[in-house]
Coordinates of C-alpha atoms and ligand atoms in Angstrom, one line a residue:
X1 CA -104.6 146.0 12.5
X2 CA -101.4 145.4 14.4
X3 CA -101.7 143.4 17.6
X4 CA -99.8 142.2 20.6
X5 CA -100.5 139.0 22.5
X6 CA -100.4 139.2 26.3
X7 CA -99.8 135.6 27.2
X8 CA -101.2 135.1 30.7
X9 CA -99.4 133.0 33.3
X10 CA -101.8 134.0 36.1
X11 CA -100.3 137.3 37.1
X12 CA -102.4 139.8 38.9
X13 CA -101.6 142.6 36.4
X14 CA -102.5 140.9 33.1
X15 CA -105.3 143.2 32.3
X16 CA -103.2 146.2 33.3
X17 CA -100.5 145.1 30.8
X18 CA -103.0 144.9 28.0
X19 CA -104.5 148.3 28.9
X20 CA -101.0 149.9 29.0
X21 CA -100.3 148.5 25.5
X22 CA -103.6 149.9 24.2
X23 CA -102.9 153.3 25.8
X24 CA -100.0 153.4 23.4
X25 CA -102.5 152.9 20.6
X26 CA -101.6 149.2 19.8
X27 CA -104.3 146.6 20.1
X28 CA -103.5 143.9 22.7
X29 CA -105.4 140.8 23.6
X30 CA -105.0 138.5 26.6
X31 CA -104.9 134.7 26.2
X32 CA -104.2 132.1 28.9
X33 CA -100.9 130.3 28.1
X34 CA -102.7 126.9 28.0
X35 CA -105.1 127.6 25.2
X36 CA -102.8 128.8 22.5
X37 CA -100.0 127.1 20.7
X38 CA -96.8 128.5 19.2
X39 CA -98.2 127.6 15.7
X40 CA -101.4 129.5 16.5
X41 CA -99.5 132.5 17.7
X42 CA -97.5 132.5 14.5
X43 CA -100.6 132.1 12.3
X44 CA -102.4 135.0 14.1
X45 CA -99.7 137.4 13.0
X46 CA -99.0 139.0 16.4
X47 CA -96.3 141.7 16.2
X48 CA -95.0 140.8 19.6
X49 CA -95.8 138.6 22.7
X50 CA -95.7 139.7 26.3
X51 CA -95.4 137.0 29.0
X52 CA -97.1 138.2 32.1
X53 CA -96.0 137.6 35.7
X54 CA -97.5 134.8 37.8
X55 CA -97.5 133.6 41.4
X56 CA -95.4 130.5 40.8
X57 CA -91.8 129.4 40.8
X58 CA -90.5 128.2 37.4
X59 CA -88.5 125.4 39.0
X60 CA -91.7 124.0 40.5
X61 CA -92.8 121.3 37.9
X62 CA -96.4 122.2 38.5
X63 CA -96.0 125.8 37.5
X64 CA -97.2 127.1 34.1
X65 CA -94.7 126.4 31.4
X66 CA -94.7 127.1 27.7
X67 CA -93.3 125.5 24.5
X68 CA -89.7 126.7 24.2
X69 CA -90.2 126.8 20.4
X70 CA -91.7 130.3 21.0
X71 CA -88.2 131.6 21.5
X72 CA -87.4 130.7 17.9
X73 CA -90.6 131.7 16.4
X74 CA -89.2 135.0 15.1
X75 CA -91.6 137.1 17.1
X76 CA -90.4 139.7 19.6
X77 CA -91.0 138.7 23.2
X78 CA -91.0 140.7 26.4
X79 CA -91.2 138.7 29.7
X80 CA -92.3 140.4 32.8
X81 CA -91.4 139.1 36.3
X82 CA -92.4 135.4 36.2
X83 CA -92.4 135.8 32.4
X84 CA -88.8 136.9 32.5
X85 CA -87.8 134.0 34.7
X86 CA -89.7 131.6 32.4
X87 CA -87.6 132.9 29.5
X88 CA -84.4 132.3 31.5
X89 CA -85.5 128.8 32.3
X90 CA -86.6 128.0 28.7
X91 CA -83.2 129.3 27.5
X92 CA -81.5 126.8 29.8
X93 CA -80.6 129.4 32.5
X94 CA -80.9 129.2 36.2
X95 CA -83.7 130.7 38.4
X96 CA -83.0 130.6 42.2
X97 CA -84.7 131.6 45.4
X98 CA -82.8 133.4 48.2
X99 CA -84.2 135.4 51.1
X100 CA -81.8 138.3 50.5
X101 CA -82.6 138.6 46.8
X102 CA -86.3 139.1 47.1
X103 CA -87.5 142.6 46.5
X104 CA -90.9 144.3 47.1
X105 CA -91.9 147.9 46.3
X106 CA -90.0 150.8 44.8
X107 CA -86.4 149.8 44.0
X108 CA -83.6 151.7 42.3
X109 CA -82.9 150.3 38.9
X110 CA -79.6 150.7 37.0
X111 CA -79.9 150.3 33.2
X112 CA -77.3 150.0 30.5
X113 CA -77.5 151.3 27.0
X114 CA -80.0 149.2 25.1
X115 CA -82.9 149.8 22.7
X116 CA -85.3 148.7 25.4
X117 CA -84.0 151.6 27.5
X118 CA -83.9 154.4 24.9
X119 CA -84.8 157.7 26.8
X120 CA -84.6 155.9 30.2
X121 CA -82.1 157.4 32.6
X122 CA -79.2 155.2 33.8
X123 CA -80.8 155.2 37.3
X124 CA -84.5 155.3 37.9
X125 CA -87.2 153.8 40.2
X126 CA -89.0 150.6 39.3
X127 CA -91.6 148.4 41.0
X128 CA -90.5 145.0 42.1
X129 CA -92.5 142.1 43.6
X130 CA -90.5 138.9 43.5
X131 CA -88.9 136.2 45.7
X132 CA -87.1 134.2 42.9
X133 CA -84.4 135.8 40.9
X134 CA -82.1 135.2 37.9
X135 CA -78.5 134.9 39.2
X136 CA -76.9 135.2 35.8
X137 CA -78.2 135.8 32.2
X138 CA -78.7 132.5 30.4
X139 CA -76.5 131.5 27.3
X140 CA -77.2 133.9 24.4
X141 CA -78.6 136.6 26.7
X142 CA -77.0 139.7 28.2
X143 CA -77.9 141.3 31.5
X144 CA -79.0 144.9 30.7
X145 CA -80.2 146.2 34.1
X146 CA -79.6 145.5 37.7
X147 CA -80.6 146.5 41.2
X148 CA -78.6 146.2 44.5
X149 CA -80.1 142.8 45.1
X150 CA -80.8 141.6 41.6
X151 CA -77.9 141.1 39.2
X152 CA -80.3 140.5 36.3
X153 CA -83.1 143.0 36.6
X154 CA -83.4 142.9 32.8
X155 CA -81.9 140.8 30.0
X156 CA -82.1 140.4 26.3
X157 CA -81.1 138.4 23.3
X158 CA -81.0 141.1 20.7
X159 CA -80.6 138.7 17.8
X160 CA -83.9 137.0 18.5
X161 CA -85.5 140.2 19.8
X162 CA -86.3 138.5 23.2
X163 CA -86.4 140.7 26.3
X164 CA -87.1 140.1 30.0
X165 CA -87.6 142.5 32.9
X166 CA -87.8 141.3 36.5
X167 CA -89.7 144.5 37.5
X168 CA -93.2 145.6 36.4
X169 CA -93.2 148.3 33.7
X170 CA -97.0 148.3 33.6
X171 CA -97.3 149.6 37.2
X172 CA -97.1 153.4 37.5
X173 CA -94.6 153.2 40.3
X174 CA -92.1 152.2 37.6
X175 CA -91.3 155.7 36.6
X176 CA -90.1 154.9 33.1
X177 CA -92.4 151.9 32.6
X178 CA -94.4 153.6 29.9
X179 CA -91.2 154.5 28.0
X180 CA -89.9 150.9 28.3
X181 CA -93.1 149.5 26.9
X182 CA -93.1 152.1 24.2
X183 CA -89.6 151.1 23.2
X184 CA -90.5 147.5 23.0
X185 CA -93.7 148.1 21.1
X186 CA -92.6 150.7 18.6
X187 CA -88.9 150.0 18.2
X188 CA -88.5 146.3 18.9
X189 CA -91.9 145.1 17.5
X190 CA -92.2 147.8 14.8
X191 CA -95.7 148.8 15.7
X192 CA -96.9 152.2 14.5
X193 CA -99.9 152.9 16.7
X194 CA -102.9 152.1 14.5
X195 CA -105.4 151.4 17.4
X196 CA -107.4 154.6 17.6
X197 CA -110.9 155.1 18.8
X198 CA -111.9 157.1 15.7
X199 CA -111.0 154.2 13.4
X200 CA -112.6 151.7 15.9
X201 CA -115.9 153.6 15.5
X202 CA -115.6 153.7 11.7
X203 CA -114.7 150.1 11.3
X204 CA -117.3 148.9 13.8
X205 CA -120.1 150.9 12.2
X206 CA -119.1 149.5 8.8
X207 CA -119.0 145.9 10.2
X208 CA -122.4 146.4 12.0
X209 CA -124.0 147.6 8.8
X210 CA -122.8 144.7 6.8
X211 CA -123.7 142.2 9.5
X212 CA -127.2 143.6 10.2
X213 CA -128.1 144.4 6.6
X214 CA -131.8 145.5 6.6
X215 CA -132.8 143.4 9.6
X216 CA -133.7 144.7 13.1
X217 CA -131.6 144.7 16.2
X218 CA -132.8 144.9 19.8
X219 CA -130.8 146.0 22.8
X220 CA -131.6 146.0 26.5
X221 CA -130.6 149.5 27.8
X222 CA -130.0 149.8 31.5
X223 CA -128.8 153.4 31.5
X224 CA -125.3 152.2 32.5
X225 CA -122.2 153.1 30.5
X226 CA -121.8 149.9 28.6
X227 CA -125.3 149.4 27.2
X228 CA -125.5 153.2 26.5
X229 CA -122.4 153.2 24.4
X230 CA -123.5 150.0 22.6
X231 CA -126.8 151.8 21.9
X232 CA -125.1 154.9 20.6
X233 CA -122.8 152.8 18.3
X234 CA -125.7 150.7 16.9
X235 CA -127.8 153.8 16.4
X236 CA -125.0 155.4 14.3
X237 CA -124.7 152.2 12.3
X238 CA -128.4 151.3 11.6
X239 CA -130.5 154.1 13.1
X240 CA -134.2 153.2 13.3
X241 CA -133.5 149.5 12.7
X242 CA -132.4 149.6 16.4
X243 CA -134.9 149.1 19.1
X244 CA -133.8 149.8 22.7
X245 CA -135.8 148.4 25.5
X246 CA -135.4 150.2 28.8
X247 CA -137.1 148.6 31.8
X248 CA -137.7 151.2 34.5
X249 CA -138.5 149.2 37.6
X250 CA -138.8 152.4 39.7
X251 CA -135.6 151.5 41.6
X252 CA -133.3 154.0 39.8
X253 CA -132.0 157.2 41.3
X254 CA -134.2 160.3 41.3
X255 CA -135.3 161.3 37.8
X256 CA -132.9 158.9 36.2
X257 CA -135.5 157.1 34.1
X258 CA -136.6 160.4 32.6
X259 CA -133.0 161.4 32.0
X260 CA -132.2 158.2 30.1
X261 CA -135.3 158.5 28.0
X262 CA -134.6 162.1 27.2
X263 CA -131.0 161.4 26.3
X264 CA -131.8 158.6 23.9
X265 CA -134.9 160.1 22.3
X266 CA -133.3 163.4 21.7
X267 CA -129.7 162.6 20.8
X268 CA -130.0 159.3 18.9
X269 CA -131.9 157.9 16.0
X270 CA -133.6 154.7 17.2
X271 CA -136.8 153.2 18.6
X272 CA -136.8 153.7 22.3
X273 CA -139.2 151.7 24.4
X274 CA -139.5 152.5 28.1
X275 CA -141.4 150.0 30.1
X276 CA -142.6 151.6 33.4
X277 CA -143.2 148.8 35.8
X278 CA -142.5 150.3 39.2
X279 CA -145.8 149.1 40.7
X280 CA -145.4 145.5 39.5
X281 CA -141.9 145.4 41.0
X282 CA -143.1 146.8 44.3
X283 CA -145.9 144.4 44.4
X284 CA -143.5 141.5 44.0
X285 CA -141.2 142.9 46.6
X286 CA -143.9 143.4 49.2
X287 CA -143.1 141.8 52.5
X288 CA -139.6 140.7 51.4
X289 CA -136.7 141.6 53.7
X290 CA -134.0 139.0 52.9
X291 CA -131.4 140.5 50.5
X292 CA -131.0 137.4 48.4
X293 CA -134.8 137.0 48.1
X294 CA -135.0 140.6 47.0
X295 CA -132.2 140.2 44.4
X296 CA -133.9 137.1 43.0
X297 CA -137.3 138.7 42.7
X298 CA -135.9 141.8 41.1
X299 CA -133.7 139.7 38.7
X300 CA -136.6 137.3 37.7
X301 CA -139.1 140.1 37.3
X302 CA -136.7 142.1 35.1
X303 CA -136.1 139.0 33.0
X304 CA -139.8 138.4 32.5
X305 CA -140.7 142.0 31.8
X306 CA -137.8 142.5 29.4
X307 CA -138.4 139.4 27.3
X308 CA -142.2 139.8 27.3
X309 CA -141.7 143.3 25.8
X310 CA -139.5 141.8 23.2
X311 CA -141.9 139.0 22.4
X312 CA -144.6 141.7 22.0
X313 CA -142.8 144.3 20.0
X314 CA -139.9 142.9 18.1
X315 CA -140.3 140.9 14.9
X316 CA -137.0 139.3 13.9
X317 CA -133.3 140.2 13.7
X318 CA -130.4 140.4 16.1
X319 CA -130.0 140.7 19.8
X320 CA -127.3 143.1 21.0
X321 CA -125.6 143.5 24.4
X322 CA -123.0 145.7 26.0
X323 CA -120.5 143.0 26.9
X324 CA -117.0 144.5 27.3
X325 CA -113.6 142.8 27.2
X326 CA -113.0 142.3 30.9
X327 CA -116.3 140.4 31.0
X328 CA -114.9 137.8 28.7
X329 CA -111.3 137.5 29.8
X330 CA -110.3 134.1 31.2
X331 CA -107.3 133.9 33.4
X332 CA -104.3 131.6 33.0
X333 CA -104.7 130.7 36.7
X334 CA -107.4 128.2 36.4
X335 CA -109.3 125.9 34.1
X336 CA -109.2 127.6 30.7
X337 CA -112.4 126.0 29.5
X338 CA -114.4 127.7 32.2
X339 CA -116.1 130.8 30.8
X340 CA -116.9 133.6 33.2
X341 CA -120.6 134.5 33.5
X342 CA -121.4 138.1 34.0
X343 CA -124.3 140.4 34.5
X344 CA -123.6 142.1 31.1
X345 CA -124.5 138.8 29.3
X346 CA -128.1 138.0 29.4
X347 CA -129.6 134.5 28.9
X348 CA -132.0 134.3 26.0
X349 CA -135.3 132.4 26.5
X350 CA -135.6 129.3 24.3
X351 CA -138.7 130.4 22.5
X352 CA -137.1 133.6 21.2
X353 CA -134.9 133.1 18.1
X354 CA -132.5 135.7 16.9
X355 CA -130.4 135.8 13.7
X356 CA -127.4 136.3 16.0
X357 CA -126.0 138.0 19.0
X358 CA -124.0 141.3 18.5
X359 CA -121.5 142.6 21.1
X360 CA -120.0 145.7 19.5
X361 CA -117.9 146.5 22.6
X362 CA -116.6 143.0 23.3
X363 CA -113.0 143.9 22.7
X364 CA -112.9 147.2 24.6
X365 CA -111.7 148.0 28.1
X366 CA -113.9 150.3 30.2
X367 CA -111.7 153.4 29.5
X368 CA -112.0 152.7 25.8
X369 CA -115.8 152.3 26.1
X370 CA -115.9 155.7 27.7
X371 CA -113.7 157.3 25.0
X372 CA -116.0 155.8 22.3
X373 CA -119.1 157.1 24.2
X374 CA -117.6 160.6 24.3
X375 CA -116.8 160.6 20.6
X376 CA -120.3 159.5 19.8
X377 CA -121.7 162.4 21.7
X378 CA -123.1 160.8 24.9
X379 CA -123.3 163.3 27.7
X380 CA -120.3 163.4 30.0
X381 CA -122.2 162.4 33.2
X382 CA -123.6 159.3 31.4
X383 CA -120.2 158.3 30.1
X384 CA -118.6 158.7 33.6
X385 CA -121.6 157.3 35.5
X386 CA -120.6 155.4 38.6
X387 CA -121.4 151.7 38.9
X388 CA -125.0 151.1 39.9
X389 CA -126.1 147.7 41.0
X390 CA -128.6 145.8 38.8
X391 CA -131.2 145.6 41.6
X392 CA -130.8 149.3 42.0
X393 CA -132.2 151.0 45.1
X394 CA -133.8 147.7 46.0
X395 CA -130.5 146.8 47.7
X396 CA -130.0 150.3 49.2
X397 CA -133.4 150.3 50.9
X398 CA -132.5 147.8 53.6
X399 CA -135.4 145.5 54.5
X400 CA -138.8 145.9 52.9
X401 CA -138.9 148.0 49.7
X402 CA -141.9 150.3 49.6
X403 CA -142.7 153.3 47.4
X404 CA -142.4 155.7 50.3
X405 CA -139.0 154.4 51.4
X406 CA -137.7 154.4 47.8
X407 CA -138.8 158.1 47.6
X408 CA -137.0 159.0 50.8
X409 CA -133.8 157.4 49.6
X410 CA -134.0 159.0 46.2
X411 CA -134.4 162.5 47.7
X412 CA -131.5 162.0 50.1
X413 CA -129.3 160.5 47.4
X414 CA -130.1 163.4 45.1
X415 CA -129.0 165.9 47.7
X416 CA -125.7 164.0 48.3
X417 CA -125.0 164.0 44.5
X418 CA -125.8 167.6 44.2
X419 CA -123.5 168.6 47.0
X420 CA -120.7 166.4 45.7
X421 CA -121.0 167.9 42.2
X422 CA -121.0 171.5 43.6
X423 CA -117.9 171.0 45.7
X424 CA -116.1 169.3 42.9
X425 CA -115.5 166.2 45.0
X426 CA -117.6 163.8 42.8
X427 CA -114.8 163.0 40.4
X428 CA -112.4 162.1 43.2
X429 CA -114.6 159.2 44.4
X430 CA -115.2 155.9 42.7
X431 CA -118.7 155.6 44.1
X432 CA -120.9 157.3 46.6
X433 CA -124.6 157.0 47.5
X434 CA -127.1 157.1 50.3
X435 CA -128.5 154.1 52.1
X436 CA -131.7 153.7 54.0
X437 CA -130.8 151.2 56.8
X438 CA -134.4 150.9 58.1
X439 CA -133.5 152.2 61.5
X440 CA -135.6 154.9 63.3
X441 CA -134.0 157.1 65.9
X442 CA -135.3 159.8 68.3
X443 CA -134.6 163.5 67.6
X444 CA -136.0 167.0 68.2
X445 CA -137.2 169.4 65.6
X446 CA -138.4 172.7 67.0
X447 CA -140.2 171.8 70.2
X448 CA -141.3 168.4 68.9
X449 CA -139.8 165.1 69.6
X450 CA -139.3 163.1 66.3
X451 CA -138.9 159.4 65.7
X452 CA -137.8 159.1 62.1
X453 CA -135.6 157.4 59.6
X454 CA -131.8 157.3 59.6
X455 CA -129.9 157.8 56.4
X456 CA -126.3 156.5 55.9
X457 CA -123.8 158.0 53.4
X458 CA -121.4 155.6 51.7
X459 CA -118.5 156.8 49.7
X460 CA -115.5 154.8 48.5
X461 CA -112.3 155.2 46.5
X462 CA -111.0 152.1 44.7
X463 CA -109.2 150.9 41.6
X464 CA -111.1 147.7 41.0
X465 CA -113.9 147.4 43.6
X466 CA -112.3 144.2 44.9
X467 CA -111.0 146.3 47.7
X468 CA -112.0 149.8 48.6
X469 CA -111.2 152.6 51.1
X470 CA -113.9 154.7 52.7
X471 CA -113.5 158.2 51.2
X472 CA -112.1 160.9 53.5
X473 CA -114.7 163.5 52.6
X474 CA -114.0 166.8 54.4
X475 CA -116.2 167.4 57.5
X476 CA -117.7 170.6 56.2
X477 CA -119.0 168.9 53.1
X478 CA -120.5 166.0 55.1
X479 CA -122.0 168.7 57.4
X480 CA -123.7 170.4 54.5
X481 CA -125.1 167.1 53.2
X482 CA -126.4 166.1 56.6
X483 CA -128.1 169.5 57.1
X484 CA -129.8 169.5 53.8
X485 CA -131.0 165.9 54.0
X486 CA -132.5 166.5 57.5
X487 CA -134.1 169.8 56.5
X488 CA -135.3 168.8 53.0
X489 CA -136.2 165.2 53.2
X490 CA -139.4 164.5 55.1
X491 CA -139.2 161.7 57.7
X492 CA -135.4 161.8 58.1
X493 CA -133.9 163.1 61.3
X494 CA -130.4 161.7 61.4
X495 CA -127.5 161.1 59.0
X496 CA -124.4 158.9 59.6
X497 CA -121.3 158.3 57.6
X498 CA -120.0 154.8 56.8
X499 CA -116.3 154.5 57.7
X500 CA -115.9 150.8 56.8
X501 CA -113.3 149.7 54.2
X502 CA -113.7 146.7 51.9
X503 CA -112.7 144.2 53.3
X504 CA -114.2 143.6 55.8
X505 CA -117.2 145.6 54.5
X506 CA -118.6 145.5 51.0
X507 CA -119.4 148.6 49.0
X508 CA -123.2 148.0 49.1
X509 CA -125.0 147.3 52.3
X510 CA -127.0 144.4 51.0
Ligands
XMP601 P1 -119.8 145.1 46.7 O1 -121.0 145.5 47.5 O2 -119.8 143.6 46.3 O3 -119.8 145.9 45.4 O4 -118.5 145.5 47.4 C1 -118.8 146.0 44.4 C2 -119.3 146.8 43.2 O5 -120.3 146.0 42.6 C3 -121.6 146.7 42.5 N1 -122.6 145.8 42.8 C4 -123.5 145.2 41.9 N2 -123.6 145.4 40.6 N3 -125.4 143.9 40.5 C5 -124.5 144.8 39.9 O6 -124.6 145.0 38.7 C6 -125.3 143.7 41.8 O7 -126.1 142.9 42.3 C7 -124.3 144.4 42.5 N4 -124.0 144.3 43.9 C8 -122.9 145.2 44.0 C9 -121.5 147.8 43.6 O8 -122.3 148.9 43.4 C10 -120.0 148.1 43.6 O9 -119.7 149.0 42.5

């Protein structure tokens, strides 16, 4: 398989760059600049290297630098933003800072004829975000694009197949960014697009069969996208040798436990074990109101129930989990030896011994995981499922979690989802759900005074969940949701809509 290295210098778009490469059907992997040497890059057989942007100035001695031998390694290079300035600096050129040369936002780009710009018009719009700039192309390089403020908006050394762009081709605001990346990948690097989800499935199934042999494999299924796709892939590879353990703590959305069970029992060949432990969880949660205490109890209880089930029902073999690529990526910003911990990766108790850990999705981005899921026949709504917190409705029932309050929330949430699906709005939002804040308010119903629960609706749009906007749902849809919740859900007499963005709010209420 042909592959591209995204050498990470701490830029905010490093994952986006790799995703853009993969969208063009070429496998890309990200590595921090400080964990891989030029010799290792050469030995790994990369078709090309992309230097990412970064927040630093190259003339600052403390900024990330790289071995200049990379320029003579015979591998095509594309430097983006800081990566372009780094190439200029490594090639003995000058990088400067000037107030009137910084650019931010959509900028008009003028390109010259060059293989990097095949099928790119002479004038187009690009996305810039830089303070430093390259006043003139370094020795051996030619300036191949400019903007009004930036004499070297792109440069190249054709003989060594080294290119640099000051703008960000990976950002959609750069109108021809996709074409420019395509030119670099296909023309300059000579890739031919062998990264396809069909062949990924075939190769992975073959590898899983050979790795697992006739042993068993156990997977914790949460009903989320990642573990579901991992289960489907493993089922295709080894069928009944796979055991999926699904812990239903009673804190999922309405009917979700049954839906997960039905899906996996009917569509896939595997042993499916559902552990119903709602009452045990509620018992542990009794009297708890502090969000962190609730999270800890739910997490600990889940861990105990899950591993006890495995001790009881699983003989020997492998442990599988739905870790995906972004869970594993380290950034070039910090200490490269520090591995990110993530909720997809579960700690294994010391007394349980597996033949090994299998992570069949460990190299995939989320959109690729979804594509694999669809190809394997998982239902559309499972593949496109919104994120759902590990502690489930336990953190959406604010305050004490009781069976009655979980039921109220499940009913209200089901109505919200039903209305969103009906009006076609569901796909336009990143996440939406109901919250039970634990507030009672006065109302009237018929001639009666009521004193009942308040339900809040939360809906957000976001690219990455680090920041989010509250969704501007039309009033008539909100009105229908409110009417139905108040009429159909016992003990609710008021509905409010949360209009807080993140920051300062978070998506969840607890
Ligand atoms: P916040 O509330 O931090 O949520 O703005 C951002 C995203 O993360 C999800 N979330 C969680 N996911 N365990 C999870 O697996 C959790 O404890 C948890 N808390 C929040 C949240 O639903 C949103 O998508």
